[in-house]
mmCIF file with all atom_site columns, C-alpha atoms in Angstrom:
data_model
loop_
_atom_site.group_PDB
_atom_site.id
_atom_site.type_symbol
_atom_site.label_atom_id
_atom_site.label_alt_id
_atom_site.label_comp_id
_atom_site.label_asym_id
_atom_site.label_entity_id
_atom_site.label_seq_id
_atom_site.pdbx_PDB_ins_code
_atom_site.Cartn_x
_atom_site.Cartn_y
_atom_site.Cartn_z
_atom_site.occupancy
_atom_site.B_iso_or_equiv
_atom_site.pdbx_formal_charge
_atom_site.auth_seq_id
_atom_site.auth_comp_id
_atom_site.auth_asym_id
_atom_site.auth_atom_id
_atom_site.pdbx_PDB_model_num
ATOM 1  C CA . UNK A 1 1  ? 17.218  12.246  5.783   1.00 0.00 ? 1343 UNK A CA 1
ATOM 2  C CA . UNK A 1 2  ? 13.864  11.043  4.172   1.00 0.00 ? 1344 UNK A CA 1
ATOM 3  C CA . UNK A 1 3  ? 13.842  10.953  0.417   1.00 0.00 ? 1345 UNK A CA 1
ATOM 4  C CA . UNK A 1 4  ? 10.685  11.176  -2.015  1.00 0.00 ? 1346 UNK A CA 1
ATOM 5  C CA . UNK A 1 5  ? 9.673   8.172   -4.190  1.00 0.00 ? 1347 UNK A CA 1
ATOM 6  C CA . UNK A 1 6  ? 6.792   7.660   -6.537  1.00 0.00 ? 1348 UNK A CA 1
ATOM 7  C CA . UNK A 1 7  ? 4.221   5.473   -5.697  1.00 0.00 ? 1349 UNK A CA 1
ATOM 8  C CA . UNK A 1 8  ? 5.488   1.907   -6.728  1.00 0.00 ? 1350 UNK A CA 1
ATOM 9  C CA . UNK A 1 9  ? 8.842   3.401   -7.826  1.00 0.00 ? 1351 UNK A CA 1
ATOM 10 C CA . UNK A 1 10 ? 11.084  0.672   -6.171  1.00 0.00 ? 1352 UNK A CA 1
ATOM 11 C CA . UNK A 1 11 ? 9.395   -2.044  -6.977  1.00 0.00 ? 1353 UNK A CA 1
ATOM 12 C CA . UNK A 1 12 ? 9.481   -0.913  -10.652 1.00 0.00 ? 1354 UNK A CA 1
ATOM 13 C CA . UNK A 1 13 ? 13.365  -0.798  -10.007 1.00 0.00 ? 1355 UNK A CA 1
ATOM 14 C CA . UNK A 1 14 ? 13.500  -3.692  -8.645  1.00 0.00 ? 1356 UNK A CA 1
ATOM 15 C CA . UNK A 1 15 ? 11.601  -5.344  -11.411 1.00 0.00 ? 1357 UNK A CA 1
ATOM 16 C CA . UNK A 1 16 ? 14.034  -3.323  -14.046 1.00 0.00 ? 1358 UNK A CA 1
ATOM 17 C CA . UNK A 1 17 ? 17.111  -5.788  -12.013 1.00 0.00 ? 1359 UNK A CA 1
ATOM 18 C CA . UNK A 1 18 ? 17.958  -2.508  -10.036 1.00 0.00 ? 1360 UNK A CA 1
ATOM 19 C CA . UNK A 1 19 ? 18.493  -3.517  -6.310  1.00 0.00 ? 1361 UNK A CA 1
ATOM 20 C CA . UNK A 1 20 ? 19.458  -5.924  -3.818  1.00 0.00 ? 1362 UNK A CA 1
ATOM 21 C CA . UNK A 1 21 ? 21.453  -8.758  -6.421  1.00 0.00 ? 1363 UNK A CA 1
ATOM 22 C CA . UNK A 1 22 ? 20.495  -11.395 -3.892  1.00 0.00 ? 1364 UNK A CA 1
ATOM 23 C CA . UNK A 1 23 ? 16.955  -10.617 -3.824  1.00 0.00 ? 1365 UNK A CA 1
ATOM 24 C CA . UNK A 1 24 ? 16.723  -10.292 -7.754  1.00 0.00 ? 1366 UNK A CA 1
ATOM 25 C CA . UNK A 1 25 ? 18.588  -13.307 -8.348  1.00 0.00 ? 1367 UNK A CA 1
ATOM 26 C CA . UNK A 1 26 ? 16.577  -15.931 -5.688  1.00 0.00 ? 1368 UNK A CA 1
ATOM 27 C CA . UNK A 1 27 ? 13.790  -14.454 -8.118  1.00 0.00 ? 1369 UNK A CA 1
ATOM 28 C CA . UNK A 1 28 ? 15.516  -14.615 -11.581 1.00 0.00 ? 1370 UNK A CA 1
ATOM 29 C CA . UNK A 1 29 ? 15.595  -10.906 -12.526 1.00 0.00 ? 1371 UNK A CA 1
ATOM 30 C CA . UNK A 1 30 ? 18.874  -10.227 -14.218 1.00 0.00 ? 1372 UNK A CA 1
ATOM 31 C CA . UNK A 1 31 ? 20.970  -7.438  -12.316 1.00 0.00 ? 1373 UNK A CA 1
ATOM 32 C CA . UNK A 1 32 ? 21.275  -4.231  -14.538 1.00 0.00 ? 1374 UNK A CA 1
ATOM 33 C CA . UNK A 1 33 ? 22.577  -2.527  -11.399 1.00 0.00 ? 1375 UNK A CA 1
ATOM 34 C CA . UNK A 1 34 ? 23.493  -3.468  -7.692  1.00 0.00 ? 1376 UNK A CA 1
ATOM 35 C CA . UNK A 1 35 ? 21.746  -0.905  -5.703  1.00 0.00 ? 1377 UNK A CA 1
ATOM 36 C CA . UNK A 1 36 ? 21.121  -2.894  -1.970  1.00 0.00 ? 1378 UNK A CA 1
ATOM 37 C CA . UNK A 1 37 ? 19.220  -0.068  -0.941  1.00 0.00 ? 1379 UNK A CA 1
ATOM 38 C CA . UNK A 1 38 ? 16.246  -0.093  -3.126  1.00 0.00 ? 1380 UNK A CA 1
ATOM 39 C CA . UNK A 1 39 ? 13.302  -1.179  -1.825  1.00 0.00 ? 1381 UNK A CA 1
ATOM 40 C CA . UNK A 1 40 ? 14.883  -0.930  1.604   1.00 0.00 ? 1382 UNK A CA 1
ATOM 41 C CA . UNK A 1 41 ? 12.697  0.290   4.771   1.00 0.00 ? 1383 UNK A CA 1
ATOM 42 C CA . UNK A 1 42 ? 10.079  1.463   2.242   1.00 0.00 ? 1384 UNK A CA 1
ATOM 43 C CA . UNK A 1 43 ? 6.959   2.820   3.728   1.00 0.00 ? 1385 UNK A CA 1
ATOM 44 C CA . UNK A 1 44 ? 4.484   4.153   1.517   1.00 0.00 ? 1386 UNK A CA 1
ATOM 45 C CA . UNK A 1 45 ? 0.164   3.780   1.407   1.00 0.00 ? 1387 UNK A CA 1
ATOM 46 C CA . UNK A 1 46 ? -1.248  3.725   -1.853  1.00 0.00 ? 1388 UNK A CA 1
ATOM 47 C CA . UNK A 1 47 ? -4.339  4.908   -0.667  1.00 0.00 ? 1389 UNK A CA 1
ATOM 48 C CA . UNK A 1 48 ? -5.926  8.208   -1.380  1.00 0.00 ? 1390 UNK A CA 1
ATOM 49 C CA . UNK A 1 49 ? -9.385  9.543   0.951   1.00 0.00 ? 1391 UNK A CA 1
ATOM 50 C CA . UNK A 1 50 ? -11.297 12.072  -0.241  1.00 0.00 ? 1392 UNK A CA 1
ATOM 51 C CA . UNK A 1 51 ? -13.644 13.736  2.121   1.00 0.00 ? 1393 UNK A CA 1
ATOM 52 C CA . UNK A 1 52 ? -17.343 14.196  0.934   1.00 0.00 ? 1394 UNK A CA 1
ATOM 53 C CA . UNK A 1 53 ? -20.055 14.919  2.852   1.00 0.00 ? 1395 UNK A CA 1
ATOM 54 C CA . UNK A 1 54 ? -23.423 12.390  2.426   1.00 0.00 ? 1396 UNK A CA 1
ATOM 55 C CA . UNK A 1 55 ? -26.697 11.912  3.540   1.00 0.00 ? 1397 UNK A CA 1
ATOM 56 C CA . UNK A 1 56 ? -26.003 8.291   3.956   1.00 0.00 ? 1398 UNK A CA 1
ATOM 57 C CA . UNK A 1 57 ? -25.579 6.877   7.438   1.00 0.00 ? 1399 UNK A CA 1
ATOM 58 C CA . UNK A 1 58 ? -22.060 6.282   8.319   1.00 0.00 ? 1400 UNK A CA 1
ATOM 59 C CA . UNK A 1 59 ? -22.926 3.064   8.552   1.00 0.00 ? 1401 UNK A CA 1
ATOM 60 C CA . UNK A 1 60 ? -22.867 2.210   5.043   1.00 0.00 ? 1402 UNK A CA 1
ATOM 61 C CA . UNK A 1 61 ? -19.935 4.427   4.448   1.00 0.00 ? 1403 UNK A CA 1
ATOM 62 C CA . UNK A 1 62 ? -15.589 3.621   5.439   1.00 0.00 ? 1404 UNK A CA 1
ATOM 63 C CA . UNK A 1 63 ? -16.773 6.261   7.718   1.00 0.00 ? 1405 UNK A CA 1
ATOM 64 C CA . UNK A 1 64 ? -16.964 3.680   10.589  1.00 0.00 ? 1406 UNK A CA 1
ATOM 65 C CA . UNK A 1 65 ? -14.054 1.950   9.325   1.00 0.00 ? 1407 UNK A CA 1
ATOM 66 C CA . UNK A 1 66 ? -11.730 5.713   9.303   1.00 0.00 ? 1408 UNK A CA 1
ATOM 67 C CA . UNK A 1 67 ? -13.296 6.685   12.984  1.00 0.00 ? 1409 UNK A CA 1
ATOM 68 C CA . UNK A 1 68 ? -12.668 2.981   14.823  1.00 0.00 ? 1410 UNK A CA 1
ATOM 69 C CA . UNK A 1 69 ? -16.565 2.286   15.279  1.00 0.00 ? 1411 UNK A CA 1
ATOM 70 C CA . UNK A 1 70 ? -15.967 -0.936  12.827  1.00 0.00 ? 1412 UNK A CA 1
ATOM 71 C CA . UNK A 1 71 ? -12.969 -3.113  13.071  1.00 0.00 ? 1413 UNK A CA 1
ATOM 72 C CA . UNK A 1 72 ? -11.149 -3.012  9.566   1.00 0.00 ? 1414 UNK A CA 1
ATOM 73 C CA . UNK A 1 73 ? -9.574  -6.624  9.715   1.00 0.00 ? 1415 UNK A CA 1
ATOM 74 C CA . UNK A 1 74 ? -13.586 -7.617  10.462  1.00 0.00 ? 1416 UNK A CA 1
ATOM 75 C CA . UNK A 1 75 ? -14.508 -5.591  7.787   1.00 0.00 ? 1417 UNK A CA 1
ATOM 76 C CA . UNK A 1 76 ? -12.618 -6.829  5.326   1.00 0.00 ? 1418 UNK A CA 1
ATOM 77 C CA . UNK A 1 77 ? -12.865 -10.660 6.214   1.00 0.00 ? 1419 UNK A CA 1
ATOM 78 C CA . UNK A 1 78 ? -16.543 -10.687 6.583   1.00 0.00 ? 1420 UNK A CA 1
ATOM 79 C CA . UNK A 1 79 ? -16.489 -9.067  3.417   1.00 0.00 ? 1421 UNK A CA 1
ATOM 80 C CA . UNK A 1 80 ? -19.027 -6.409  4.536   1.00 0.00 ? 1422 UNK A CA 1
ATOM 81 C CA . UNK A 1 81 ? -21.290 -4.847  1.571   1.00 0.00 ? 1423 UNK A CA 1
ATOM 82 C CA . UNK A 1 82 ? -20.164 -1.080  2.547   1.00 0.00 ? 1424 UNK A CA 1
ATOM 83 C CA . UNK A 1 83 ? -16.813 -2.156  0.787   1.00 0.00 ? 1425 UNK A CA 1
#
């Protein structure tokens, strides 16, 4: 069973000194509550797309980027202007 979590919720916990004691302590957060789980297999994207349409090329758009044409990791180290 999957569960819902805000955005950034367990790291807020985990910040609070709810979660894993050994994690919190090799960081010196005092434990308010030993909860191992938080944090735990967390997947979540904090990125939101919103679909427009534009008369610019796609060139100069994350268009590329979202449909393969450009290489993200090149993208981003190469610091290319569209970002």
């Amino acid at each position: 069973m999957s569960q819902l979590v805000a955005p950034g919720m367990p790291q807020i916990l985990e910040r609070s000194g709810v979660g894993n004691p050994e994690i919190l302590n090799k960081l010196h957060i005092p434990v308010v509550s030993n909860a191992p789980g938080v944090g735990e297999n967390y997947q979540s994207h904090h990125l939101l797309l919103y679909p427009y349409k534009s008369s610019l090329d796609s060139e100069v758009t994350l268009d590329c980027v979202l449909k393969g044409k450009k290489d993200f990791v090149t993208v981003m180290t190469e610091k290319d202007p569209m970002l």
